[in-house]
Amino acid sequence: MATALIYDGEMTSHKLLWDDPLCKIEVPDRLTVSYEALVRSGLADRCVSIPVREATEDEILLIHREEYLEKVKKTPHMSVEELKDFSLQFDAVYFHPNSYHCAKLAVGASLQLVDHVMLGKVKNGMALVRPPGHHSTHDAACGFCTFNNVAIAAQYAKQTYGLQRVLIVDWDIHHGQGVQYCFEDDPSVLYFSWHRFEHSTFWPNLSESDYNAVGKDQGAGFTVNVPWNKVGMKNSDFLLAFCHVLMPAAYEFCPELVLVSAGFDSGIGDPEGQMRATPDVFAHLTHLLMNLAGGKVCAVLEGGYNLTSLSQSVCQTVQTLLGDPNPRPDNLDSPCKSALESIQCVRWAHKQYWSCFRHAANLPEGQISTKPVGLAKEEEESTVKKAKECVWPEPPKRVAPLVRTAVLLSDDSVCPEGCERLTSSDSPDPDVVNELRENFLKGDGDREALSALTDLITFMEKMEKNEICNGLAVVRDITMAVTCVVQQVTKAPSNRVLVVCVGDGEVPSNITGDGKTLMVQVGCRETKRSDHKSYIPVCLTKGCSDLSGFIQAVFGLLLPMGYEFNPSLLLLVRMPGSDVCDRMWQQLTGLLQSLAKGHMLVLMQAGENSCVSPTASSLLGNPAPPLGRLQAPLPQDVEEIERLRLKLQVDWKLLQNTARDARRSDEV
Ligand code: Q9C
Ligand code: ZN
């Protein structure tokens, strides 16, 4: 299924007609450079292009007050002087005679996207729109926004498709207070936003942007604010906010649709945000969301004012929506102390609403939120200039291998649709064959076993050459297969393999401590302890059958460690007799493909044929089916996961989620 791209050059006609230092960054070029970058990279061509339309008045009135709409409706007939006066009654806003038309197109584009996704005409998509939306409230334009595109889209989706749960992820660097106000008492919309806050000295200087604004009445717990109290947040800080805050809550919420307020002013070089997220991180943020809601993700452009950063980040987002393998998340620093403090506060503020946070740590000492609401601080001209001049390497081209998913199955089983059967090499390297025979078959001549191992090696080689993205191998002896793959992959000096074993059973014991292999076993029933730094058993009371515990382990341990380890290959092993259900298995398979450029080999035991086709489906990039609303994880599992996290965070900095875990060297 396709990815939608919605764009219309008409939306570039909205522009500033007078001098206004506050508004001058919101330029038409934001749209054209983004679109042109998509065209130049060939991504636009791969998307289904959907025409924009004007939103109807009724649609605008889903969120906005009639009085406000009537006022905006008059703007096309105003003179420049009148437009200027009209704009002045709002905070950081300008109107142009064509603004009303563009604002209707921006809403209409968002609704077109929702319709196409909800009706299954496309899998997901992005709408490039201007003016943006997330600051506008029911009766006011604000912060470059006229109508609240995403809020209207959420309300429209609820009404038109009878949705009961919509997730809005606002990764723009400003707080989408307009969206928050719309849904603060509505438990059917979970609103997540991170934003530059600096103890409310940053625009829009609202106390309700802080972590303790959690929603009201019925909607308590359904507003999740992550306030950044310092500038310069990096990839690791943003990824941690997803792993330790958004994702656990989102899985517990189980949305039927994900809307993204996709602002790229959190990206490096942005004069407003002053943050340092590189374009590739948006690929990861996008990917993490793509297994929610059966993959129904609609991204709608909000901010983003460094044209280079913006267009690169838009490309990363769209390419991920298209299903291409993610770039490797290189050079993740330790999260900074201030970010950890914020994450700790949000988790604490939400512990009574979400069972995934029930055992979250207390507020950090020396409470950080009690500072008085500050006055708007004038941004120094020099820092803005510095951000604009900031340089970073252009993200390397992401090349999708010709073969997405190859399978290694016994000859009598059918090849799942869309996959390619791996053809064994006719003349395997005799040295390799001899080595395998010596190492694994003790010199005896079991031909079948030998050719299974040579096939695995061929598989690895093709993946390494990027001829194949991922694959699935059904093997007779899983322990032997794991050992063989690990041995083969780690031969190359720069390779690293993350082995994720799902289910009970003995795992290969020859994992060396050279740092090239990391093995995590999730779900083993009997509590195992390991002093081996490279083997980490995560033992859950009910094995793999408890979804909540499993998800907690995935976002609390597995993914952060995976990101930090940054493997070149992911080996996902389904232990024989594991009681993991298809849905959980598909979620895991989907999520882990964010690592290792999507190079994942799934190993399963011959005889477990029923899971071949669900696995193949996930490897092919189909979104996993939702897990349903999750119950609270078992307290003893939460304790076990927390025990591990505390022990491991000494070596794995991305496992930190409280201020006292912090120790990034740049902090004092
Ligand atoms: N010194 C969006 O990104 N800045 N809007 C106000 C601060 C307004 C941002 C002045 C920023 C609005 C969609
Ligand atoms: Zn913004």
XYZ file of C-alpha atoms and ligand atoms in Angstrom:
682
model
C 0.000 0.000 0.000
C 1.088 3.472 -0.895
C 2.185 6.614 0.902
C 0.290 9.805 0.174
C 1.941 13.138 -0.438
C -0.239 16.207 -0.428
C 1.122 19.471 -1.674
C -0.118 22.442 -3.625
C 2.004 25.403 -4.657
C -1.019 27.605 -4.064
C -0.165 27.552 -0.368
C 2.975 29.563 -1.101
C 0.902 32.636 -1.884
C 0.409 33.300 1.825
C 3.277 35.637 2.706
C 4.332 38.562 4.848
C 3.703 41.921 3.178
C 5.410 44.188 5.704
C 8.403 44.174 8.052
C 7.934 42.041 11.109
C 10.996 40.481 12.729
C 8.768 38.033 14.633
C 7.131 36.588 11.556
C 9.772 36.899 8.875
C 10.941 33.288 9.214
C 7.613 31.803 8.120
C 8.311 32.039 4.384
C 6.762 30.396 1.307
C 10.142 28.831 0.498
C 9.622 26.481 3.430
C 7.110 24.639 1.320
C 8.888 24.809 -2.016
C 12.284 23.672 -0.721
C 10.662 20.747 1.066
C 8.720 19.710 -1.983
C 11.643 20.194 -4.338
C 13.872 18.085 -2.109
C 11.271 15.327 -2.283
C 11.148 15.600 -6.054
C 14.916 15.729 -6.455
C 15.437 12.651 -4.318
C 12.823 10.710 -6.259
C 10.651 10.337 -3.182
C 7.775 12.436 -4.475
C 7.458 10.141 -7.477
C 7.109 7.123 -5.254
C 4.205 8.651 -3.341
C 0.611 8.875 -4.434
C -0.115 12.511 -5.013
C -3.485 13.580 -3.679
C -5.055 16.904 -4.571
C -5.778 19.456 -1.861
C -9.220 20.880 -1.358
C -10.664 23.751 0.611
C -12.106 22.782 3.963
C -15.777 23.625 4.329
C -16.999 26.100 6.925
C -18.571 23.265 8.874
C -15.234 21.524 9.025
C -13.501 24.659 10.294
C -16.281 25.057 12.855
C -15.474 21.623 14.267
C -12.834 23.490 16.258
C -13.175 27.223 15.697
C -15.802 29.685 16.819
C -18.083 31.229 14.267
C -17.056 34.779 15.320
C -13.438 33.957 14.591
C -14.219 32.392 11.234
C -16.292 35.430 10.268
C -13.361 37.706 11.109
C -10.897 35.667 9.043
C -13.359 35.524 6.176
C -13.095 39.300 5.811
C -9.310 39.295 5.351
C -9.289 38.673 1.562
C -10.982 42.040 1.105
C -8.676 44.042 3.360
C -5.969 46.485 2.339
C -2.417 45.870 3.487
C -2.868 48.433 6.273
C -6.045 46.742 7.416
C -4.390 43.323 7.285
C -1.543 44.650 9.384
C -3.941 46.018 11.992
C -5.949 42.842 11.959
C -2.811 40.732 12.419
C -1.694 42.843 15.366
C -4.559 41.699 17.564
C -2.950 38.240 17.555
C 0.386 36.979 18.836
C 3.025 36.433 16.114
C 0.676 36.223 13.161
C 0.397 37.822 9.729
C -2.432 37.789 7.206
C -2.264 38.201 3.439
C -5.266 38.587 1.121
C -4.842 34.938 0.136
C -4.289 33.663 3.698
C -7.875 32.609 4.203
C -7.802 30.565 1.017
C -4.475 28.966 1.972
C -5.660 28.255 5.507
C -8.708 26.480 4.085
C -6.410 24.464 1.802
C -4.161 23.583 4.744
C -7.124 22.199 6.674
C -8.532 20.528 3.554
C -5.181 18.900 2.784
C -5.084 17.464 6.300
C -8.608 16.106 5.918
C -7.813 14.612 2.517
C -4.931 12.808 4.135
C -7.109 11.495 6.962
C -9.753 10.324 4.482
C -7.304 8.483 2.273
C -5.655 6.794 5.216
C -8.890 5.911 6.995
C -10.476 4.532 3.827
C -7.433 2.366 3.209
C -6.609 4.033 -0.086
C -3.119 4.656 1.189
C -1.193 3.283 4.122
C 0.060 6.599 5.520
C 1.132 9.992 4.278
C 2.338 13.516 4.694
C 0.707 16.852 3.952
C 2.974 19.829 3.254
C 0.892 22.797 4.279
C 1.022 26.503 5.112
C -0.087 28.223 7.236
C 0.652 25.793 10.057
C -1.962 25.055 12.703
C -1.055 23.868 16.167
C -0.982 27.262 17.945
C -4.336 28.514 16.786
C -7.163 28.307 19.296
C -10.920 28.239 18.861
C -11.074 32.009 18.631
C -7.616 33.218 17.694
C -4.778 32.935 15.244
C -1.431 32.522 16.962
C 2.227 31.774 16.181
C 1.892 31.789 12.349
C -1.216 29.557 12.587
C -4.667 30.421 11.295
C -6.795 27.279 11.604
C -5.764 24.317 13.684
C -5.185 21.791 10.897
C -4.358 18.827 13.119
C -7.017 19.509 15.754
C -9.660 19.750 13.043
C -8.320 16.548 11.480
C -8.609 14.720 14.809
C -12.143 15.929 15.459
C -13.106 15.147 11.866
C -11.659 11.641 12.105
C -13.561 10.976 15.323
C -16.782 12.186 13.835
C -16.519 10.765 10.328
C -15.065 7.393 11.187
C -16.379 6.958 14.698
C -12.901 6.745 16.156
C -12.583 6.439 19.889
C -8.865 6.966 20.228
C -6.684 9.359 18.253
C -3.053 10.030 19.138
C -1.524 13.400 18.269
C 2.262 13.505 18.377
C 3.524 17.079 18.273
C 7.240 16.943 17.605
C 7.423 20.610 16.619
C 9.685 22.490 19.051
C 6.879 24.783 20.141
C 4.054 23.785 22.388
C 0.874 23.282 20.381
C -1.206 24.915 23.066
C -4.083 25.290 20.592
C -4.307 21.534 20.209
C -3.968 21.053 23.952
C -6.874 23.421 24.695
C -9.111 21.636 22.174
C -8.745 18.250 23.792
C -7.709 18.907 27.385
C -10.893 17.362 28.772
C -11.277 14.764 26.017
C -10.037 11.234 26.798
C -10.451 10.184 23.175
C -7.483 12.276 22.044
C -4.067 11.676 23.561
C -1.932 14.742 22.933
C 1.842 14.462 23.290
C 4.094 17.463 22.835
C 7.692 18.249 23.596
C 8.726 21.847 23.441
C 11.402 24.354 24.225
C 10.260 25.776 27.544
C 13.205 27.029 29.588
C 11.056 27.316 32.676
C 8.444 29.178 30.676
C 10.816 31.910 29.555
C 10.381 30.728 25.986
C 7.401 31.590 23.800
C 4.459 31.144 24.294
C 5.463 31.389 27.976
C 2.570 29.386 29.323
C 2.514 27.624 32.661
C 0.200 25.069 31.055
C 3.054 23.916 28.827
C 4.789 22.360 31.814
C 4.827 18.656 32.645
C 2.168 19.087 35.303
C -0.453 20.090 32.745
C -1.896 16.616 32.216
C -5.415 17.394 31.038
C -8.641 18.051 32.902
C -11.689 16.161 34.160
C -12.322 13.145 31.944
C -9.265 14.075 29.939
C -6.854 13.937 32.881
C -3.791 11.990 31.761
C -4.462 12.521 28.064
C -2.212 15.561 27.714
C 1.478 14.697 27.937
C 3.899 17.618 27.943
C 7.655 17.228 27.879
C 9.101 20.695 28.544
C 12.733 21.144 27.480
C 14.366 23.510 29.903
C 17.555 23.936 27.928
C 18.417 24.438 24.307
C 20.816 22.113 22.491
C 18.836 18.888 22.999
C 20.236 16.118 20.822
C 19.079 12.957 19.121
C 19.482 10.886 22.259
C 17.327 13.281 24.301
C 14.550 13.160 21.726
C 14.747 9.386 21.308
C 14.613 8.914 25.053
C 11.469 11.003 25.326
C 9.908 8.601 22.820
C 11.183 5.412 24.475
C 10.576 6.388 28.074
C 7.475 8.568 27.767
C 5.507 8.585 24.527
C 5.762 5.008 23.311
C 4.738 3.189 26.513
C 1.738 5.497 26.930
C 0.846 5.258 23.239
C 0.842 1.453 23.347
C -1.274 1.511 26.465
C -3.666 3.944 24.779
C -3.823 1.930 21.549
C -4.779 4.627 19.059
C -6.834 3.940 15.954
C -5.126 6.795 14.125
C -1.879 8.711 14.643
C -1.660 12.345 13.609
C 1.729 14.013 13.698
C 2.101 17.748 14.138
C 5.279 17.462 12.174
C 7.264 20.588 12.847
C 10.956 20.409 12.077
C 12.063 23.359 14.167
C 13.332 20.767 16.664
C 15.964 20.031 14.043
C 19.551 21.177 14.001
C 20.184 24.675 12.702
C 16.714 25.961 13.424
C 16.833 29.575 14.609
C 13.692 29.175 16.746
C 14.322 25.837 18.370
C 18.096 26.058 18.930
C 18.105 22.275 19.254
C 20.364 19.717 17.603
C 18.266 16.847 16.276
C 19.835 15.729 13.008
C 17.561 14.889 10.062
C 17.984 11.134 10.482
C 16.356 11.205 13.893
C 13.047 12.034 12.231
C 13.293 8.728 10.383
C 13.423 7.031 13.763
C 10.619 9.029 15.310
C 8.470 8.219 12.296
C 9.401 4.558 12.339
C 8.554 4.193 16.015
C 5.031 5.412 15.309
C 4.424 3.210 12.292
C 3.357 0.094 14.162
C 0.687 1.943 16.106
C -2.873 2.115 14.794
C -2.155 -0.522 12.182
C 0.254 1.908 10.548
C -2.265 4.705 10.027
C 0.082 7.675 10.391
C -0.726 11.115 8.980
C 2.040 13.705 9.235
C 1.076 17.335 8.768
C 3.740 20.009 8.473
C 3.908 22.624 11.239
C 7.116 24.653 11.824
C 10.716 24.357 10.625
C 12.665 27.469 9.664
C 16.116 26.383 8.616
C 15.412 25.508 5.023
C 18.223 22.961 4.724
C 17.402 21.199 7.958
C 13.695 21.343 7.175
C 13.919 19.834 3.716
C 16.315 17.080 4.795
C 14.097 16.174 7.728
C 10.979 16.125 5.575
C 12.756 13.715 3.200
C 13.741 11.436 6.074
C 10.173 11.389 7.317
C 8.629 10.627 3.928
C 11.223 8.007 3.066
C 10.436 6.201 6.290
C 6.703 6.408 5.620
C 7.483 4.781 2.259
C 9.039 1.886 4.132
C 12.687 2.259 3.198
C 15.165 0.997 5.782
C 16.150 3.532 8.402
C 19.637 5.006 8.567
C 21.781 3.783 11.445
C 21.348 6.005 14.482
C 24.980 6.990 14.651
C 26.781 8.820 17.421
C 24.148 8.940 20.083
C 25.450 10.930 23.029
C 24.411 10.449 26.609
C 21.121 12.176 27.285
C 21.688 15.468 29.070
C 20.760 15.987 32.680
C 18.129 18.574 31.962
C 16.374 16.266 29.498
C 16.417 13.444 32.028
C 14.983 15.764 34.634
C 12.105 16.627 32.290
C 11.509 12.978 31.430
C 11.500 12.057 35.103
C 8.976 14.797 35.843
C 6.565 13.781 33.077
C 6.701 10.130 34.050
C 6.014 11.117 37.632
C 3.159 13.455 36.698
C 1.500 10.652 34.769
C 2.030 7.759 37.120
C -1.556 7.820 38.316
C -2.963 7.792 34.775
C -0.857 5.233 32.923
C 0.051 1.905 34.369
C 3.321 1.929 32.422
C 4.476 4.775 34.697
C 2.987 3.451 37.917
C 6.380 2.714 39.353
C 8.093 5.811 37.990
C 10.598 7.571 40.212
C 9.613 10.525 42.353
C 10.215 14.074 41.262
C 13.877 15.016 41.182
C 15.228 16.755 44.231
C 15.228 20.514 44.135
C 11.958 20.635 42.263
C 12.375 22.282 38.939
C 8.892 23.482 38.114
C 8.233 25.889 40.963
C 10.092 28.746 39.388
C 7.857 31.706 38.701
C 6.581 32.203 35.202
C 9.220 34.295 33.550
C 8.956 37.092 31.057
C 9.688 36.583 27.424
C 13.404 36.703 27.017
C 14.684 38.461 23.953
C 16.529 35.952 21.858
C 19.973 37.266 21.202
C 20.573 38.054 17.585
C 23.911 36.226 17.813
C 22.498 32.874 18.962
C 19.959 32.935 16.152
C 22.715 33.640 13.681
C 24.806 30.863 15.152
C 21.993 28.372 14.656
C 21.566 29.411 11.066
C 25.253 28.996 10.377
C 25.401 25.634 12.073
C 26.672 22.918 9.724
C 26.105 19.189 9.701
C 26.768 16.504 7.114
C 24.091 15.845 4.551
C 22.340 12.588 5.467
C 23.714 9.734 3.344
C 21.382 8.395 0.690
C 19.214 5.590 2.003
C 19.281 2.765 -0.498
C 16.655 0.074 -0.285
C 18.063 -3.294 -1.428
C 16.385 -4.836 -4.468
C 15.161 -7.716 -2.376
C 13.262 -6.695 0.732
C 12.701 -10.096 2.282
C 14.395 -13.371 1.458
C 13.411 -16.669 3.001
C 15.219 -19.871 3.708
C 12.613 -22.591 4.033
C 12.503 -26.290 3.509
C 11.808 -27.163 -0.112
C 8.326 -28.464 0.572
C 6.995 -25.271 2.188
C 5.549 -22.437 0.143
C 7.318 -19.141 -0.148
C 5.208 -16.374 1.460
C 3.869 -13.868 -1.045
C 6.201 -10.987 -1.710
C 9.274 -12.791 -0.410
C 12.056 -14.333 -2.408
C 13.381 -17.766 -1.785
C 17.095 -17.686 -1.288
C 18.864 -19.752 -3.868
C 21.768 -21.627 -2.394
C 25.089 -21.074 -3.902
C 26.070 -23.944 -6.213
C 29.673 -23.775 -5.340
C 30.164 -22.606 -1.780
C 33.642 -21.553 -0.801
C 35.379 -24.814 0.197
C 37.212 -23.099 3.047
C 33.935 -21.945 4.513
C 32.454 -25.387 4.136
C 35.406 -26.991 5.856
C 35.288 -24.499 8.684
C 31.608 -25.130 9.206
C 32.135 -28.846 9.169
C 34.888 -28.571 11.751
C 33.108 -26.113 14.013
C 29.575 -27.317 13.951
C 29.344 -30.825 12.687
C 32.391 -32.236 14.395
C 33.697 -33.329 11.071
C 30.851 -35.698 10.268
C 29.136 -35.376 6.980
C 25.463 -34.534 7.603
C 24.918 -33.003 4.199
C 21.613 -31.421 4.989
C 22.880 -29.716 8.128
C 25.905 -28.506 6.287
C 23.987 -26.991 3.424
C 21.616 -25.283 5.896
C 24.606 -23.572 7.447
C 26.175 -22.628 4.126
C 22.839 -21.158 3.101
C 22.811 -19.048 6.249
C 26.273 -17.773 5.442
C 25.209 -16.908 1.899
C 22.306 -15.054 3.435
C 24.593 -13.023 5.693
C 26.874 -12.185 2.819
C 24.008 -10.928 0.681
C 22.708 -8.825 3.531
C 26.140 -7.389 4.107
C 26.410 -6.497 0.441
C 23.014 -4.828 0.790
C 21.481 -7.106 -1.841
C 18.871 -8.207 0.663
C 17.273 -6.102 3.375
C 16.014 -8.748 5.741
C 15.006 -12.353 5.904
C 13.640 -15.348 7.600
C 15.227 -18.737 8.041
C 13.583 -21.846 9.362
C 16.269 -24.078 10.821
C 16.494 -27.485 12.431
C 18.898 -26.522 15.166
C 18.398 -23.010 16.411
C 21.341 -22.917 18.786
C 23.688 -24.010 16.078
C 22.262 -21.499 13.637
C 22.655 -18.602 16.088
C 26.207 -19.600 16.875
C 27.053 -19.873 13.218
C 25.548 -16.515 12.259
C 27.179 -14.697 15.153
C 30.531 -16.222 14.336
C 30.225 -15.283 10.691
C 29.054 -11.719 11.211
C 31.588 -10.818 13.843
C 34.455 -11.862 11.607
C 34.430 -8.432 10.010
C 36.077 -5.926 12.332
C 33.372 -3.282 12.315
C 30.363 -5.567 12.548
C 28.176 -5.876 15.607
C 25.222 -8.137 16.091
C 22.297 -7.727 18.445
C 20.694 -11.073 19.190
C 17.186 -10.867 20.552
C 15.894 -14.207 21.786
C 12.224 -14.463 22.473
C 11.102 -17.191 24.807
C 12.539 -19.807 27.096
C 15.375 -22.103 26.428
C 19.106 -22.327 26.444
C 20.849 -19.795 24.322
C 24.294 -20.317 22.836
C 26.878 -19.953 25.561
C 29.743 -18.917 23.335
C 28.812 -15.231 23.267
C 32.111 -13.533 23.707
C 32.778 -10.412 25.680
C 34.491 -8.601 22.822
C 31.634 -6.118 22.559
C 30.650 -7.242 19.084
C 27.731 -9.289 20.255
C 24.945 -8.336 22.579
C 22.305 -10.883 23.430
C 19.034 -10.042 25.106
C 16.640 -12.831 25.965
C 13.125 -11.668 26.717
C 10.375 -13.633 28.277
C 12.178 -16.494 29.919
C 10.024 -17.678 32.751
C 12.601 -18.903 35.215
C 14.552 -16.025 36.662
C 18.034 -16.057 35.295
C 20.783 -13.800 36.464
C 23.721 -13.026 34.302
C 26.965 -11.393 35.197
C 27.968 -11.568 31.607
C 27.867 -8.066 30.173
C 26.917 -9.342 26.746
C 24.073 -11.619 27.790
C 21.023 -10.017 29.343
C 18.078 -12.174 30.323
C 14.846 -10.253 30.903
C 12.690 -12.681 32.817
C 8.976 -12.081 32.925
C 6.630 -14.011 35.198
C 4.367 -15.197 32.442
C 7.044 -15.519 29.826
C 6.115 -13.826 26.584
C 2.386 -14.113 27.043
C 1.937 -10.905 29.054
C 1.796 -8.086 26.508
C 2.141 -5.230 28.994
C 5.281 -6.603 30.590
C 6.718 -7.347 27.191
C 6.065 -3.823 25.881
C 7.573 -2.356 29.047
C 10.707 -4.419 28.422
C 10.843 -3.396 24.764
C 10.711 0.361 25.344
C 12.385 0.419 28.744
C 15.330 -1.837 27.906
C 15.547 -3.420 24.502
C 15.139 -0.463 22.157
C 17.282 2.017 24.120
C 20.060 -0.574 24.355
C 19.606 -1.428 20.706
C 19.940 2.212 19.716
C 23.051 2.634 21.789
C 24.641 -0.629 20.646
C 23.864 0.330 17.060
C 24.298 -3.133 15.544
C 25.057 -3.839 11.909
C 22.769 -6.862 12.087
C 19.791 -7.822 14.136
C 19.251 -11.475 14.773
C 15.760 -12.120 16.057
C 15.395 -15.604 17.417
C 12.111 -17.247 18.161
C 12.938 -19.864 20.744
C 11.172 -23.173 20.204
C 7.846 -23.322 22.005
C 7.865 -19.638 22.870
C 4.394 -18.510 23.843
C 4.642 -15.116 22.164
C 1.448 -14.311 20.283
C 1.529 -13.324 16.617
C 0.637 -9.711 17.354
C 3.375 -9.164 19.890
C 5.831 -10.949 17.622
C 4.879 -8.754 14.684
C 5.155 -5.619 16.794
C 8.614 -6.643 17.907
C 9.670 -7.538 14.380
C 8.376 -4.199 13.141
C 9.932 -2.073 15.867
C 13.361 -3.658 15.733
C 13.664 -2.916 12.038
C 14.534 0.655 13.014
C 18.012 -0.684 13.834
C 20.856 -1.955 11.643
C 19.447 -0.278 8.513
C 16.659 -2.820 8.705
C 19.078 -5.723 8.363
C 17.264 -8.328 10.369
C 17.432 -12.070 10.174
C 14.693 -13.980 11.908
C 15.478 -17.514 12.976
C 12.836 -20.014 13.884
C 12.650 -23.687 14.541
C 11.472 -26.089 11.866
C 7.958 -27.201 12.691
C 6.742 -23.802 13.883
C 5.287 -23.091 10.485
C 2.246 -21.114 11.545
C 4.324 -18.048 12.352
C 6.140 -17.947 9.015
C 3.536 -15.864 7.278
C 2.968 -13.258 10.062
C 6.753 -12.874 10.319
C 7.135 -12.457 6.583
C 4.410 -9.845 6.588
C 6.234 -7.744 9.193
C 9.556 -8.153 7.437
C 7.954 -6.920 4.239
C 7.078 -3.730 6.086
C 3.411 -4.275 6.750
C 2.326 -2.600 9.969
C 1.687 -4.950 12.854
C -1.883 -5.307 14.067
C -2.565 -3.344 17.270
C -2.203 -5.097 20.611
C -5.415 -3.722 22.062
C -5.594 -1.667 25.220
C -2.991 -2.977 27.610
C -3.569 -3.927 31.220
C -1.156 -2.991 33.957
C 2.051 -5.019 33.835
C 2.628 -7.325 36.785
C 4.344 -5.518 39.670
C 7.038 -8.172 39.931
C 7.814 -7.751 36.210
C 8.011 -3.982 36.586
C 10.383 -4.530 39.479
C 12.520 -6.917 37.468
C 12.703 -4.510 34.529
C 13.575 -1.615 36.830
C 16.205 -3.724 38.623
C 17.814 -4.478 35.288
C 17.551 -0.896 34.112
C 19.284 0.387 37.215
C 22.041 -2.170 36.951
C 22.561 -1.738 33.221
C 22.316 2.042 33.000
C 25.890 2.208 34.276
C 26.984 0.790 30.919
C 24.015 1.843 28.785
C 23.354 5.551 28.986
C 20.154 5.418 26.952
C 18.598 3.409 29.767
C 18.688 6.492 31.938
C 15.345 8.055 32.666
C 15.891 10.042 35.837
C 18.088 13.004 36.645
C 20.131 11.039 39.134
C 21.146 8.624 36.368
C 22.704 11.518 34.479
C 26.348 11.885 33.854
C 26.904 13.426 30.449
C 30.279 15.060 30.717
C 29.082 18.418 29.403
C 26.897 18.863 32.472
C 28.065 20.457 35.666
N 10.574 35.366 20.357
C 5.318 27.336 14.544
O 6.405 26.823 14.597
N 7.702 33.265 17.891
N 5.076 28.531 15.090
C 7.353 34.321 18.712
C 9.466 34.506 20.040
C 6.586 32.627 17.290
C 6.123 29.211 15.801
C 8.517 35.182 19.116
C 6.908 31.235 16.853
C 5.723 30.554 16.228
C 4.199 26.683 13.820
Zn 7.216 25.404 15.855
